[in-house]
PDB file of C-alpha atoms in Angstrom:
ATOM      1  CA  UNK A   1      31.295  21.898 -10.137  1.00 94.00           C
ATOM      2  CA  UNK A   2      33.398  19.162  -8.561  1.00 97.00           C
ATOM      3  CA  UNK A   3      36.384  19.413 -10.928  1.00 98.00           C
ATOM      4  CA  UNK A   4      37.581  21.971 -13.447  1.00 98.00           C
ATOM      5  CA  UNK A   5      40.092  21.585 -16.230  1.00 98.00           C
ATOM      6  CA  UNK A   6      42.630  24.388 -15.899  1.00 98.00           C
ATOM      7  CA  UNK A   7      44.416  25.517 -19.053  1.00 98.00           C
ATOM      8  CA  UNK A   8      47.495  27.742 -18.777  1.00 97.00           C
ATOM      9  CA  UNK A   9      51.057  28.197 -19.936  1.00 94.00           C
ATOM     10  CA  UNK A  10      53.943  25.839 -19.264  1.00 91.00           C
ATOM     11  CA  UNK A  11      56.177  28.932 -19.219  1.00 93.00           C
ATOM     12  CA  UNK A  12      56.619  31.478 -16.433  1.00 92.00           C
ATOM     13  CA  UNK A  13      56.579  35.050 -17.784  1.00 95.00           C
ATOM     14  CA  UNK A  14      58.760  37.705 -16.137  1.00 96.00           C
ATOM     15  CA  UNK A  15      55.717  39.617 -14.840  1.00 97.00           C
ATOM     16  CA  UNK A  16      54.927  38.090 -11.419  1.00 97.00           C
ATOM     17  CA  UNK A  17      51.226  38.918 -11.821  1.00 97.00           C
ATOM     18  CA  UNK A  18      50.731  35.747 -13.873  1.00 98.00           C
ATOM     19  CA  UNK A  19      52.284  33.404 -11.297  1.00 98.00           C
ATOM     20  CA  UNK A  20      50.410  35.228  -8.526  1.00 98.00           C
ATOM     21  CA  UNK A  21      47.137  34.682 -10.386  1.00 98.00           C
ATOM     22  CA  UNK A  22      47.973  30.996 -10.926  1.00 98.00           C
ATOM     23  CA  UNK A  23      48.663  30.541  -7.201  1.00 98.00           C
ATOM     24  CA  UNK A  24      45.399  32.264  -6.349  1.00 98.00           C
ATOM     25  CA  UNK A  25      43.481  30.018  -8.747  1.00 98.00           C
ATOM     26  CA  UNK A  26      44.994  26.884  -7.194  1.00 98.00           C
ATOM     27  CA  UNK A  27      44.229  28.036  -3.640  1.00 98.00           C
ATOM     28  CA  UNK A  28      40.742  29.256  -4.525  1.00 98.00           C
ATOM     29  CA  UNK A  29      39.710  26.043  -6.263  1.00 98.00           C
ATOM     30  CA  UNK A  30      41.053  23.947  -3.374  1.00 98.00           C
ATOM     31  CA  UNK A  31      39.292  26.223  -0.893  1.00 98.00           C
ATOM     32  CA  UNK A  32      35.999  25.740  -2.705  1.00 98.00           C
ATOM     33  CA  UNK A  33      36.488  21.967  -2.798  1.00 98.00           C
ATOM     34  CA  UNK A  34      36.895  21.982  -6.583  1.00 98.00           C
ATOM     35  CA  UNK A  35      39.455  19.528  -7.956  1.00 98.00           C
ATOM     36  CA  UNK A  36      41.800  20.431 -10.792  1.00 98.00           C
ATOM     37  CA  UNK A  37      42.459  18.531 -14.011  1.00 98.00           C
ATOM     38  CA  UNK A  38      45.437  19.982 -15.861  1.00 98.00           C
ATOM     39  CA  UNK A  39      48.330  19.201 -18.189  1.00 95.00           C
ATOM     40  CA  UNK A  40      50.418  17.297 -15.664  1.00 95.00           C
ATOM     41  CA  UNK A  41      53.599  19.394 -15.823  1.00 93.00           C
ATOM     42  CA  UNK A  42      55.486  20.906 -12.909  1.00 91.00           C
ATOM     43  CA  UNK A  43      56.902  23.907 -14.810  1.00 92.00           C
ATOM     44  CA  UNK A  44      55.410  27.307 -15.590  1.00 95.00           C
ATOM     45  CA  UNK A  45      51.950  28.427 -14.605  1.00 97.00           C
ATOM     46  CA  UNK A  46      50.803  24.807 -14.873  1.00 96.00           C
ATOM     47  CA  UNK A  47      53.071  23.768 -12.037  1.00 96.00           C
ATOM     48  CA  UNK A  48      52.254  26.883 -10.030  1.00 98.00           C
ATOM     49  CA  UNK A  49      48.512  26.167 -10.124  1.00 98.00           C
ATOM     50  CA  UNK A  50      49.059  22.518  -9.207  1.00 98.00           C
ATOM     51  CA  UNK A  51      51.464  23.272  -6.354  1.00 98.00           C
ATOM     52  CA  UNK A  52      49.175  25.918  -4.847  1.00 98.00           C
ATOM     53  CA  UNK A  53      46.167  23.600  -4.962  1.00 98.00           C
ATOM     54  CA  UNK A  54      48.121  20.697  -3.467  1.00 98.00           C
ATOM     55  CA  UNK A  55      49.516  22.923  -0.683  1.00 98.00           C
ATOM     56  CA  UNK A  56      45.930  23.958   0.106  1.00 98.00           C
ATOM     57  CA  UNK A  57      44.814  20.309   0.303  1.00 98.00           C
ATOM     58  CA  UNK A  58      43.108  20.183  -3.097  1.00 98.00           C
ATOM     59  CA  UNK A  59      42.784  17.339  -5.572  1.00 98.00           C
ATOM     60  CA  UNK A  60      45.024  17.654  -8.646  1.00 98.00           C
ATOM     61  CA  UNK A  61      44.817  15.239 -11.568  1.00 98.00           C
ATOM     62  CA  UNK A  62      47.527  15.654 -14.179  1.00 97.00           C
ATOM     63  CA  UNK A  63      47.095  14.318 -17.711  1.00 97.00           C
ATOM     64  CA  UNK A  64      50.232  14.284 -19.841  1.00 95.00           C
ATOM     65  CA  UNK A  65      51.221  12.555 -23.093  1.00 93.00           C
ATOM     66  CA  UNK A  66      54.114  10.113 -22.814  1.00 92.00           C
ATOM     67  CA  UNK A  67      56.174  12.165 -25.273  1.00 89.00           C
ATOM     68  CA  UNK A  68      55.958  15.205 -22.971  1.00 88.00           C
ATOM     69  CA  UNK A  69      56.705  13.464 -19.681  1.00 88.00           C
ATOM     70  CA  UNK A  70      60.378  14.383 -19.974  1.00 73.00           C
ATOM     71  CA  UNK A  71      59.981  17.656 -21.884  1.00 70.00           C
ATOM     72  CA  UNK A  72      57.414  19.143 -19.489  1.00 62.00           C
ATOM     73  CA  UNK A  73      58.945  17.431 -16.470  1.00 85.00           C
ATOM     74  CA  UNK A  74      55.861  15.568 -15.259  1.00 92.00           C
ATOM     75  CA  UNK A  75      54.588  16.577 -11.831  1.00 94.00           C
ATOM     76  CA  UNK A  76      55.010  13.442  -9.726  1.00 92.00           C
ATOM     77  CA  UNK A  77      53.340  15.041  -6.706  1.00 95.00           C
ATOM     78  CA  UNK A  78      49.837  15.145  -8.212  1.00 97.00           C
ATOM     79  CA  UNK A  79      46.987  13.365  -6.500  1.00 98.00           C
ATOM     80  CA  UNK A  80      46.876  11.319  -9.694  1.00 97.00           C
ATOM     81  CA  UNK A  81      49.033  11.463 -12.832  1.00 96.00           C
ATOM     82  CA  UNK A  82      47.617   9.921 -15.988  1.00 97.00           C
ATOM     83  CA  UNK A  83      50.040   9.307 -18.845  1.00 96.00           C
ATOM     84  CA  UNK A  84      48.324   9.079 -22.236  1.00 96.00           C
ATOM     85  CA  UNK A  85      49.677   8.514 -25.733  1.00 95.00           C
ATOM     86  CA  UNK A  86      48.416  11.565 -27.659  1.00 94.00           C
ATOM     87  CA  UNK A  87      47.407  15.189 -27.244  1.00 92.00           C
ATOM     88  CA  UNK A  88      43.925  14.234 -28.426  1.00 95.00           C
ATOM     89  CA  UNK A  89      43.622  11.723 -25.591  1.00 96.00           C
ATOM     90  CA  UNK A  90      44.863  14.386 -23.179  1.00 95.00           C
ATOM     91  CA  UNK A  91      42.195  16.878 -24.244  1.00 95.00           C
ATOM     92  CA  UNK A  92      39.501  14.209 -24.215  1.00 96.00           C
ATOM     93  CA  UNK A  93      40.502  13.344 -20.637  1.00 97.00           C
ATOM     94  CA  UNK A  94      40.246  17.028 -19.667  1.00 97.00           C
ATOM     95  CA  UNK A  95      36.677  17.022 -20.953  1.00 96.00           C
ATOM     96  CA  UNK A  96      35.728  13.645 -19.482  1.00 97.00           C
ATOM     97  CA  UNK A  97      37.137  14.333 -16.016  1.00 98.00           C
ATOM     98  CA  UNK A  98      35.927  17.905 -15.533  1.00 98.00           C
ATOM     99  CA  UNK A  99      32.697  19.827 -15.046  1.00 98.00           C
ATOM    100  CA  UNK A 100      34.011  22.907 -16.847  1.00 98.00           C
ATOM    101  CA  UNK A 101      37.119  24.720 -18.059  1.00 98.00           C
ATOM    102  CA  UNK A 102      39.119  27.686 -16.744  1.00 98.00           C
ATOM    103  CA  UNK A 103      41.748  29.270 -18.989  1.00 98.00           C
ATOM    104  CA  UNK A 104      44.532  31.385 -17.523  1.00 98.00           C
ATOM    105  CA  UNK A 105      47.119  33.221 -19.619  1.00 98.00           C
ATOM    106  CA  UNK A 106      49.189  30.990 -21.866  1.00 97.00           C
ATOM    107  CA  UNK A 107      50.449  30.471 -25.366  1.00 96.00           C
ATOM    108  CA  UNK A 108      49.579  28.365 -28.393  1.00 96.00           C
ATOM    109  CA  UNK A 109      48.757  25.179 -26.483  1.00 94.00           C
ATOM    110  CA  UNK A 110      46.495  27.088 -24.116  1.00 97.00           C
ATOM    111  CA  UNK A 111      44.675  28.671 -27.070  1.00 97.00           C
ATOM    112  CA  UNK A 112      44.250  25.263 -28.680  1.00 96.00           C
ATOM    113  CA  UNK A 113      42.640  23.930 -25.498  1.00 97.00           C
ATOM    114  CA  UNK A 114      40.385  26.972 -25.042  1.00 98.00           C
ATOM    115  CA  UNK A 115      39.092  27.037 -28.607  1.00 97.00           C
ATOM    116  CA  UNK A 116      38.506  23.295 -28.640  1.00 97.00           C
ATOM    117  CA  UNK A 117      36.446  23.559 -25.439  1.00 97.00           C
ATOM    118  CA  UNK A 118      34.394  26.355 -27.019  1.00 97.00           C
ATOM    119  CA  UNK A 119      34.031  24.513 -30.339  1.00 96.00           C
ATOM    120  CA  UNK A 120      32.932  21.290 -28.633  1.00 95.00           C
ATOM    121  CA  UNK A 121      30.397  23.291 -26.589  1.00 96.00           C
ATOM    122  CA  UNK A 122      28.979  24.886 -29.760  1.00 95.00           C
ATOM    123  CA  UNK A 123      28.623  21.491 -31.370  1.00 94.00           C
ATOM    124  CA  UNK A 124      27.154  19.834 -28.288  1.00 94.00           C
ATOM    125  CA  UNK A 125      29.957  17.407 -27.427  1.00 94.00           C
ATOM    126  CA  UNK A 126      29.745  18.834 -23.903  1.00 95.00           C
ATOM    127  CA  UNK A 127      27.447  21.243 -22.042  1.00 95.00           C
ATOM    128  CA  UNK A 128      29.997  22.614 -19.587  1.00 97.00           C
ATOM    129  CA  UNK A 129      30.969  26.224 -18.824  1.00 98.00           C
ATOM    130  CA  UNK A 130      34.114  27.612 -20.459  1.00 98.00           C
ATOM    131  CA  UNK A 131      35.764  30.327 -18.371  1.00 98.00           C
ATOM    132  CA  UNK A 132      38.495  32.776 -19.329  1.00 98.00           C
ATOM    133  CA  UNK A 133      40.448  34.456 -16.514  1.00 98.00           C
ATOM    134  CA  UNK A 134      41.490  37.817 -17.936  1.00 98.00           C
ATOM    135  CA  UNK A 135      44.517  38.513 -15.727  1.00 97.00           C
ATOM    136  CA  UNK A 136      45.504  42.169 -16.001  1.00 97.00           C
ATOM    137  CA  UNK A 137      43.706  42.542 -19.340  1.00 98.00           C
ATOM    138  CA  UNK A 138      45.839  39.827 -20.977  1.00 98.00           C
ATOM    139  CA  UNK A 139      42.851  38.530 -22.931  1.00 98.00           C
ATOM    140  CA  UNK A 140      41.311  41.898 -23.870  1.00 98.00           C
ATOM    141  CA  UNK A 141      42.287  41.455 -27.573  1.00 98.00           C
ATOM    142  CA  UNK A 142      40.941  37.886 -27.594  1.00 98.00           C
ATOM    143  CA  UNK A 143      37.657  38.969 -26.021  1.00 98.00           C
ATOM    144  CA  UNK A 144      37.404  41.743 -28.640  1.00 98.00           C
ATOM    145  CA  UNK A 145      38.134  39.227 -31.415  1.00 98.00           C
ATOM    146  CA  UNK A 146      35.452  36.888 -30.070  1.00 97.00           C
ATOM    147  CA  UNK A 147      33.020  39.845 -30.119  1.00 97.00           C
ATOM    148  CA  UNK A 148      34.083  40.592 -33.728  1.00 98.00           C
ATOM    149  CA  UNK A 149      33.292  36.979 -34.735  1.00 97.00           C
ATOM    150  CA  UNK A 150      29.876  37.323 -33.065  1.00 97.00           C
ATOM    151  CA  UNK A 151      29.169  40.694 -34.695  1.00 97.00           C
ATOM    152  CA  UNK A 152      30.234  39.407 -38.129  1.00 98.00           C
ATOM    153  CA  UNK A 153      27.905  36.414 -37.810  1.00 96.00           C
ATOM    154  CA  UNK A 154      30.533  33.669 -37.582  1.00 96.00           C
ATOM    155  CA  UNK A 155      29.365  32.798 -34.080  1.00 95.00           C
ATOM    156  CA  UNK A 156      25.610  32.289 -33.827  1.00 93.00           C
ATOM    157  CA  UNK A 157      23.711  34.479 -31.318  1.00 92.00           C
ATOM    158  CA  UNK A 158      22.754  31.399 -29.278  1.00 91.00           C
ATOM    159  CA  UNK A 159      26.476  30.583 -28.871  1.00 94.00           C
ATOM    160  CA  UNK A 160      27.659  34.097 -28.020  1.00 95.00           C
ATOM    161  CA  UNK A 161      27.640  33.370 -24.275  1.00 95.00           C
ATOM    162  CA  UNK A 162      29.748  30.211 -24.302  1.00 97.00           C
ATOM    163  CA  UNK A 163      32.981  31.989 -23.402  1.00 98.00           C
ATOM    164  CA  UNK A 164      32.626  33.459 -19.907  1.00 98.00           C
ATOM    165  CA  UNK A 165      35.291  36.057 -19.108  1.00 98.00           C
ATOM    166  CA  UNK A 166      36.116  37.801 -15.838  1.00 98.00           C
ATOM    167  CA  UNK A 167      39.115  39.550 -14.332  1.00 98.00           C
ATOM    168  CA  UNK A 168      39.110  37.697 -10.997  1.00 97.00           C
ATOM    169  CA  UNK A 169      38.691  34.026 -10.159  1.00 98.00           C
ATOM    170  CA  UNK A 170      35.837  34.370  -7.658  1.00 98.00           C
ATOM    171  CA  UNK A 171      33.659  36.298 -10.114  1.00 98.00           C
ATOM    172  CA  UNK A 172      34.535  33.857 -12.878  1.00 98.00           C
ATOM    173  CA  UNK A 173      33.631  30.805 -10.780  1.00 98.00           C
ATOM    174  CA  UNK A 174      30.350  32.403  -9.690  1.00 98.00           C
ATOM    175  CA  UNK A 175      29.453  33.131 -13.325  1.00 98.00           C
ATOM    176  CA  UNK A 176      30.394  29.608 -14.378  1.00 98.00           C
ATOM    177  CA  UNK A 177      28.237  28.140 -11.606  1.00 97.00           C
ATOM    178  CA  UNK A 178      25.156  29.843 -13.068  1.00 96.00           C
ATOM    179  CA  UNK A 179      25.925  28.955 -16.707  1.00 96.00           C
ATOM    180  CA  UNK A 180      22.903  27.740 -18.652  1.00 93.00           C
ATOM    181  CA  UNK A 181      23.786  25.527 -21.626  1.00 90.00           C
ATOM    182  CA  UNK A 182      22.790  26.860 -25.025  1.00 88.00           C
ATOM    183  CA  UNK A 183      21.242  25.073 -27.980  1.00 87.00           C
ATOM    184  CA  UNK A 184      24.032  22.999 -29.555  1.00 88.00           C
ATOM    185  CA  UNK A 185      24.544  22.783 -33.304  1.00 88.00           C
ATOM    186  CA  UNK A 186      23.969  19.013 -33.214  1.00 85.00           C
ATOM    187  CA  UNK A 187      20.441  19.658 -31.929  1.00 86.00           C
ATOM    188  CA  UNK A 188      19.609  22.409 -34.430  1.00 81.00           C
ATOM    189  CA  UNK A 189      17.639  21.937 -37.615  1.00 76.00           C
ATOM    190  CA  UNK A 190      19.335  22.715 -40.905  1.00 71.00           C
ATOM    191  CA  UNK A 191      17.050  25.719 -41.378  1.00 68.00           C
ATOM    192  CA  UNK A 192      18.458  27.252 -38.152  1.00 69.00           C
ATOM    193  CA  UNK A 193      22.051  26.898 -39.324  1.00 67.00           C
TER     194      UNK A 193
END
């Protein structure tokens, strides 16, 4: 994995554990020689990840829609800052520029990015690992809900392993490095669906 898209909040929660985890992710990715593709903002966990990676000598590519340049206060210190027109172009760039996805805690936008990465993997639009960093159990309910969708039959057994979750970044990256792509829906016969 040469680059990973990092999804996380543009807010900074009061609990310092989230910012600490974001700093650790930035440093760890830079230390492993893995570049970051992210939302291009300098605020919240997004900015914390970017700053930590840059301070550690890592590559950071920000992708931000023009409409959010002012609202998210674009990070002008990135290795590269790409300004696009739409959120769809932003998410497409995340997929095109990265070899996988890591999701840290965040809100609605972070969930949108995570579920799109998983959905596109199911369909076969990409064959990249989708990681979920479960900082302090933040994603325990989401992991349980994903399991409920699997158990109920809304997620096919062959797609049950798309979301890779771990509580620390080193374990998560190691699991993502050994990810074996599944059979995508676009390659399945109608009788298998």
